[in-house]
PDB file of C-alpha atoms in Angstrom:
ATOM      1  CA  MET K   1     -18.568  56.231  53.025  1.00 77.00           C
ATOM      2  CA  LYS K   2     -16.389  58.248  50.890  1.00 80.00           C
ATOM      3  CA  LYS K   3     -18.906  61.126  52.161  1.00 83.00           C
ATOM      4  CA  ILE K   4     -18.414  60.314  55.368  1.00 81.00           C
ATOM      5  CA  ILE K   5     -14.392  59.948  55.149  1.00 78.00           C
ATOM      6  CA  GLY K   6     -14.007  62.629  53.803  1.00 77.00           C
ATOM      7  CA  LEU K   7     -16.156  65.004  55.850  1.00 77.00           C
ATOM      8  CA  LEU K   8     -14.050  63.439  58.771  1.00 78.00           C
ATOM      9  CA  LYS K   9     -10.849  64.428  56.835  1.00 78.00           C
ATOM     10  CA  ASP K  10     -12.090  68.170  56.109  1.00 78.00           C
ATOM     11  CA  TRP K  11     -13.483  68.695  59.671  1.00 82.00           C
ATOM     12  CA  PRO K  12     -11.305  67.406  62.295  1.00 83.00           C
ATOM     13  CA  PRO K  13     -13.583  68.685  65.164  1.00 85.00           C
ATOM     14  CA  LEU K  14     -16.574  66.368  64.060  1.00 87.00           C
ATOM     15  CA  ALA K  15     -14.267  63.387  64.747  1.00 87.00           C
ATOM     16  CA  THR K  16     -13.330  65.010  68.037  1.00 88.00           C
ATOM     17  CA  GLY K  17     -17.163  65.439  68.685  1.00 89.00           C
ATOM     18  CA  LEU K  18     -18.141  61.757  67.677  1.00 89.00           C
ATOM     19  CA  ILE K  19     -15.337  60.956  70.420  1.00 90.00           C
ATOM     20  CA  ILE K  20     -16.686  62.565  72.869  1.00 90.00           C
ATOM     21  CA  GLY K  21     -20.098  61.549  72.020  1.00 92.00           C
ATOM     22  CA  ASN K  22     -19.205  58.044  72.023  1.00 86.00           C
ATOM     23  CA  LEU K  23     -17.718  58.213  75.313  1.00 86.00           C
ATOM     24  CA  ALA K  24     -20.604  60.050  76.769  1.00 87.00           C
ATOM     25  CA  LEU K  25     -23.091  57.341  75.360  1.00 87.00           C
ATOM     26  CA  GLN K  26     -20.973  54.796  76.799  1.00 81.00           C
ATOM     27  CA  VAL K  27     -21.524  56.768  80.331  1.00 79.00           C
ATOM     28  CA  VAL K  28     -24.965  56.898  80.437  1.00 82.00           C
ATOM     29  CA  LEU K  29     -25.712  53.351  79.248  1.00 80.00           C
ATOM     30  CA  VAL K  30     -23.015  52.029  81.892  1.00 75.00           C
ATOM     31  CA  ARG K  31     -24.476  54.352  84.620  1.00 75.00           C
ATOM     32  CA  GLU K  32     -27.917  53.129  83.630  1.00 76.00           C
ATOM     33  CA  GLY K  33     -27.001  49.001  83.795  1.00 73.00           C
ATOM     34  CA  VAL K  34     -27.759  48.955  80.212  1.00 69.00           C
ATOM     35  CA  ILE K  35     -24.103  47.555  79.389  1.00 65.00           C
ATOM     36  CA  LEU K  36     -21.246  46.441  81.242  1.00 63.00           C
ATOM     37  CA  TYR K  37     -18.047  48.216  80.211  1.00 61.00           C
ATOM     38  CA  TRP K  38     -15.770  46.520  78.380  1.00 59.00           C
ATOM     39  CA  LEU K  39     -12.515  48.348  79.989  1.00 60.00           C
ATOM     40  CA  GLU K  40     -13.896  46.725  83.407  1.00 63.00           C
ATOM     41  CA  GLY K  41     -11.125  44.424  84.095  1.00 62.00           C
ATOM     42  CA  LEU K  42      -8.714  47.462  84.418  1.00 59.00           C
ATOM     43  CA  CYS K  43     -10.861  48.080  87.651  1.00 60.00           C
ATOM     44  CA  LYS K  44      -9.179  45.137  89.095  1.00 59.00           C
ATOM     45  CA  SER K  45      -5.793  45.749  88.355  1.00 64.00           C
ATOM     46  CA  ASN K  46      -3.281  47.893  90.481  1.00 67.00           C
ATOM     47  CA  ASP K  47      -0.980  48.049  87.554  1.00 76.00           C
ATOM     48  CA  ALA K  48      -3.550  50.330  85.897  1.00 77.00           C
ATOM     49  CA  ASN K  49      -1.474  53.176  86.504  1.00 79.00           C
ATOM     50  CA  ASP K  50       1.922  51.807  84.601  1.00 84.00           C
ATOM     51  CA  LEU K  51      -0.262  51.787  81.101  1.00 84.00           C
ATOM     52  CA  TYR K  52      -1.944  55.192  81.967  1.00 84.00           C
ATOM     53  CA  LEU K  53       1.553  56.675  82.257  1.00 85.00           C
ATOM     54  CA  ALA K  54       2.571  54.837  79.135  1.00 88.00           C
ATOM     55  CA  MET K  55      -0.375  56.450  77.278  1.00 89.00           C
ATOM     56  CA  LEU K  56       1.114  59.853  78.738  1.00 87.00           C
ATOM     57  CA  GLY K  57       4.058  59.393  76.618  1.00 89.00           C
ATOM     58  CA  ALA K  58       2.103  57.756  73.604  1.00 91.00           C
ATOM     59  CA  ALA K  59       0.350  61.486  73.790  1.00 91.00           C
ATOM     60  CA  ALA K  60       2.971  63.497  74.257  1.00 89.00           C
ATOM     61  CA  SER K  61       4.704  61.815  71.105  1.00 89.00           C
ATOM     62  CA  GLN K  62       2.154  62.255  69.054  1.00 89.00           C
ATOM     63  CA  ALA K  63       1.946  65.775  70.276  1.00 87.00           C
ATOM     64  CA  SER K  64       5.629  66.733  69.659  1.00 87.00           C
ATOM     65  CA  SER K  65       5.247  64.927  66.284  1.00 87.00           C
ATOM     66  CA  ALA K  66       2.372  67.231  65.549  1.00 85.00           C
ATOM     67  CA  GLY K  67       4.586  70.196  65.855  1.00 82.00           C
ATOM     68  CA  VAL K  68       7.314  68.905  63.785  1.00 80.00           C
ATOM     69  CA  VAL K  69       4.743  68.425  60.691  1.00 78.00           C
ATOM     70  CA  VAL K  70       2.790  72.085  61.267  1.00 76.00           C
ATOM     71  CA  VAL K  71       6.318  73.682  61.566  1.00 77.00           C
ATOM     72  CA  PHE K  72       7.674  71.662  58.483  1.00 72.00           C
ATOM     73  CA  GLY K  73       4.042  72.695  56.553  1.00 71.00           C
ATOM     74  CA  LEU K  74       4.644  76.312  57.473  1.00 70.00           C
ATOM     75  CA  SER K  75       8.254  77.092  56.750  1.00 71.00           C
ATOM     76  CA  ALA K  76       8.753  75.241  53.886  1.00 61.00           C
ATOM     77  CA  GLN K  77       8.798  78.209  50.732  1.00 69.00           C
ATOM     78  CA  PRO K  78       8.622  76.645  47.442  1.00 70.00           C
ATOM     79  CA  GLN K  79       5.332  77.529  45.412  1.00 74.00           C
ATOM     80  CA  ALA K  80       3.959  74.207  45.546  1.00 71.00           C
ATOM     81  CA  PHE K  81       3.766  74.701  49.330  1.00 72.00           C
ATOM     82  CA  ARG K  82       2.246  78.074  49.132  1.00 74.00           C
ATOM     83  CA  SER K  83      -0.428  76.914  46.548  1.00 76.00           C
ATOM     84  CA  LEU K  84      -1.249  74.213  48.875  1.00 73.00           C
ATOM     85  CA  ARG K  85      -1.627  76.072  52.382  1.00 72.00           C
ATOM     86  CA  ASN K  86      -3.630  79.122  50.051  1.00 75.00           C
ATOM     87  CA  ALA K  87      -5.955  76.260  48.146  1.00 75.00           C
ATOM     88  CA  ALA K  88      -6.511  74.457  51.659  1.00 71.00           C
ATOM     89  CA  GLY K  89      -7.030  77.111  53.697  1.00 76.00           C
ATOM     90  CA  ARG K  90      -9.319  77.095  56.458  1.00 80.00           C
ATOM     91  CA  LEU K  91      -9.543  73.457  56.074  1.00 80.00           C
ATOM     92  CA  LEU K  92      -5.677  72.876  56.606  1.00 80.00           C
ATOM     93  CA  VAL K  93      -5.583  74.914  59.659  1.00 81.00           C
ATOM     94  CA  ASN K  94      -8.262  72.932  61.451  1.00 85.00           C
ATOM     95  CA  ASN K  95      -6.505  69.808  60.648  1.00 83.00           C
ATOM     96  CA  TRP K  96      -3.168  71.269  61.813  1.00 83.00           C
ATOM     97  CA  MET K  97      -4.806  72.131  65.086  1.00 86.00           C
ATOM     98  CA  SER K  98      -6.145  68.953  65.347  1.00 89.00           C
ATOM     99  CA  ILE K  99      -3.384  66.961  65.086  1.00 87.00           C
ATOM    100  CA  SER K 100      -1.660  69.666  68.123  1.00 87.00           C
ATOM    101  CA  TYR K 101      -4.262  69.543  70.176  1.00 89.00           C
ATOM    102  CA  SER K 102      -5.794  65.841  70.262  1.00 92.00           C
ATOM    103  CA  GLY K 103      -1.930  65.109  71.625  1.00 91.00           C
ATOM    104  CA  PHE K 104      -2.653  67.668  74.467  1.00 91.00           C
ATOM    105  CA  LEU K 105      -6.061  66.020  75.005  1.00 93.00           C
ATOM    106  CA  SER K 106      -4.999  62.484  75.264  1.00 94.00           C
ATOM    107  CA  ALA K 107      -1.686  63.584  77.714  1.00 93.00           C
ATOM    108  CA  GLU K 108      -4.482  65.204  80.056  1.00 92.00           C
ATOM    109  CA  CYS K 109      -6.846  62.647  79.510  1.00 92.00           C
ATOM    110  CA  ALA K 110      -3.933  60.159  80.444  1.00 91.00           C
ATOM    111  CA  LEU K 111      -2.765  61.980  83.431  1.00 90.00           C
ATOM    112  CA  ALA K 112      -6.304  62.311  84.758  1.00 90.00           C
ATOM    113  CA  ALA K 113      -6.903  58.746  84.362  1.00 87.00           C
ATOM    114  CA  THR K 114      -3.850  58.154  86.744  1.00 86.00           C
ATOM    115  CA  LEU K 115      -4.865  60.897  89.334  1.00 86.00           C
ATOM    116  CA  ILE K 116      -8.636  59.144  89.358  1.00 84.00           C
ATOM    117  CA  ASN K 117      -7.589  55.953  89.936  1.00 83.00           C
ATOM    118  CA  MET K 118      -4.627  56.961  93.037  1.00 83.00           C
ATOM    119  CA  LEU K 119      -7.762  59.013  94.255  1.00 83.00           C
ATOM    120  CA  GLY K 120      -9.896  55.693  94.386  1.00 76.00           C
ATOM    121  CA  ASP K 121     -12.576  55.875  92.066  1.00 68.00           C
ATOM    122  CA  LYS K 122     -12.553  52.294  90.291  1.00 63.00           C
ATOM    123  CA  TRP K 123     -15.084  53.099  87.506  1.00 66.00           C
ATOM    124  CA  SER K 124     -14.310  56.389  86.017  1.00 74.00           C
ATOM    125  CA  PHE K 125     -10.702  56.920  85.357  1.00 76.00           C
ATOM    126  CA  THR K 126     -11.284  53.833  82.622  1.00 80.00           C
ATOM    127  CA  MET K 127     -13.553  55.867  80.715  1.00 84.00           C
ATOM    128  CA  VAL K 128     -10.858  58.442  80.793  1.00 86.00           C
ATOM    129  CA  PHE K 129      -8.199  56.288  79.679  1.00 88.00           C
ATOM    130  CA  GLU K 130     -10.635  55.174  77.012  1.00 89.00           C
ATOM    131  CA  ALA K 131     -10.764  58.883  75.763  1.00 91.00           C
ATOM    132  CA  SER K 132      -7.352  59.234  75.699  1.00 93.00           C
ATOM    133  CA  VAL K 133      -6.500  56.079  73.743  1.00 93.00           C
ATOM    134  CA  LEU K 134      -8.978  57.219  71.470  1.00 94.00           C
ATOM    135  CA  PHE K 135      -7.883  61.160  71.036  1.00 94.00           C
ATOM    136  CA  CYS K 136      -4.042  59.675  70.425  1.00 94.00           C
ATOM    137  CA  THR K 137      -5.219  57.482  68.029  1.00 93.00           C
ATOM    138  CA  HIS K 138      -7.432  60.037  66.062  1.00 93.00           C
ATOM    139  CA  GLY K 139      -4.213  62.222  66.416  1.00 92.00           C
ATOM    140  CA  VAL K 140      -2.107  59.693  64.747  1.00 93.00           C
ATOM    141  CA  ILE K 141      -4.268  58.748  62.016  1.00 91.00           C
ATOM    142  CA  ARG K 142      -4.741  62.593  60.705  1.00 90.00           C
ATOM    143  CA  LEU K 143      -0.839  63.318  61.186  1.00 90.00           C
ATOM    144  CA  LEU K 144       0.153  60.511  59.335  1.00 90.00           C
ATOM    145  CA  TRP K 145      -2.079  61.498  56.757  1.00 88.00           C
ATOM    146  CA  LEU K 146      -1.189  65.045  56.565  1.00 85.00           C
ATOM    147  CA  PHE K 147       2.414  63.614  56.212  1.00 85.00           C
ATOM    148  CA  LYS K 148       1.696  61.703  53.738  1.00 86.00           C
ATOM    149  CA  GLN K 149       0.199  64.740  52.058  1.00 82.00           C
ATOM    150  CA  LEU K 150       2.935  66.597  52.531  1.00 82.00           C
ATOM    151  CA  ILE K 151       5.449  64.051  51.114  1.00 83.00           C
ATOM    152  CA  ARG K 152       3.567  64.101  47.903  1.00 83.00           C
ATOM    153  CA  VAL K 153       4.143  68.082  47.572  1.00 80.00           C
ATOM    154  CA  VAL K 154       8.014  67.815  47.995  1.00 78.00           C
ATOM    155  CA  GLY K 155       8.067  64.771  46.012  1.00 81.00           C
ATOM    156  CA  ASP K 156       6.379  66.917  43.162  1.00 79.00           C
ATOM    157  CA  VAL K 157       8.499  69.668  43.660  1.00 77.00           C
ATOM    158  CA  ASP K 158      11.453  67.241  43.571  1.00 78.00           C
ATOM    159  CA  SER K 159      10.039  65.906  40.084  1.00 81.00           C
ATOM    160  CA  GLU K 160       9.841  69.175  38.565  1.00 79.00           C
ATOM    161  CA  GLU K 161      13.208  70.445  39.600  1.00 77.00           C
ATOM    162  CA  SER K 162      14.866  67.465  38.421  1.00 80.00           C
ATOM    163  CA  GLN K 163      12.913  67.791  35.077  1.00 82.00           C
ATOM    164  CA  LYS K 164      13.816  71.693  35.060  1.00 80.00           C
ATOM    165  CA  GLU K 165      17.423  70.298  35.165  1.00 80.00           C
ATOM    166  CA  SER K 166      17.222  67.579  32.745  1.00 81.00           C
ATOM    167  CA  GLU K 167      16.313  70.337  30.116  1.00 78.00           C
ATOM    168  CA  ARG K 168      19.278  72.240  30.469  1.00 72.00           C
TER     169      ARG K 168
END
């Protein structure tokens, strides 16, 4: 299990692909009548657009928070940050890109769900809404994990500086 989690941490496009694959499988199974769709209750709700637009707000918050984390990680100049960026290399870039694009994907899906619902398709908009929730959740989890790592780097830098000051 640790290997799978490590792989998902290091390769964010894999997690995004799993979300898309999961949704594609659900579409096939629902269209073939093999399973009933679990969000079917939303199809009967006239207030579903309120939920979709609320998700649009959550996705926008996630995307803007991702920007803050990326800018913080790129602009911090202590040697510890340069070492982190050099050591992590492409994996860090992939993670930063993932937290950015997942928020935008989520927002696009929430907006698409609203538009599809308004146009009267009472089935597929729930799948698009589910995609929005999954992309946003993926982005938030990865965002918090990256933020935790950056906080650790800052804590290490602060500890080193405190130790140097106490030695003087």
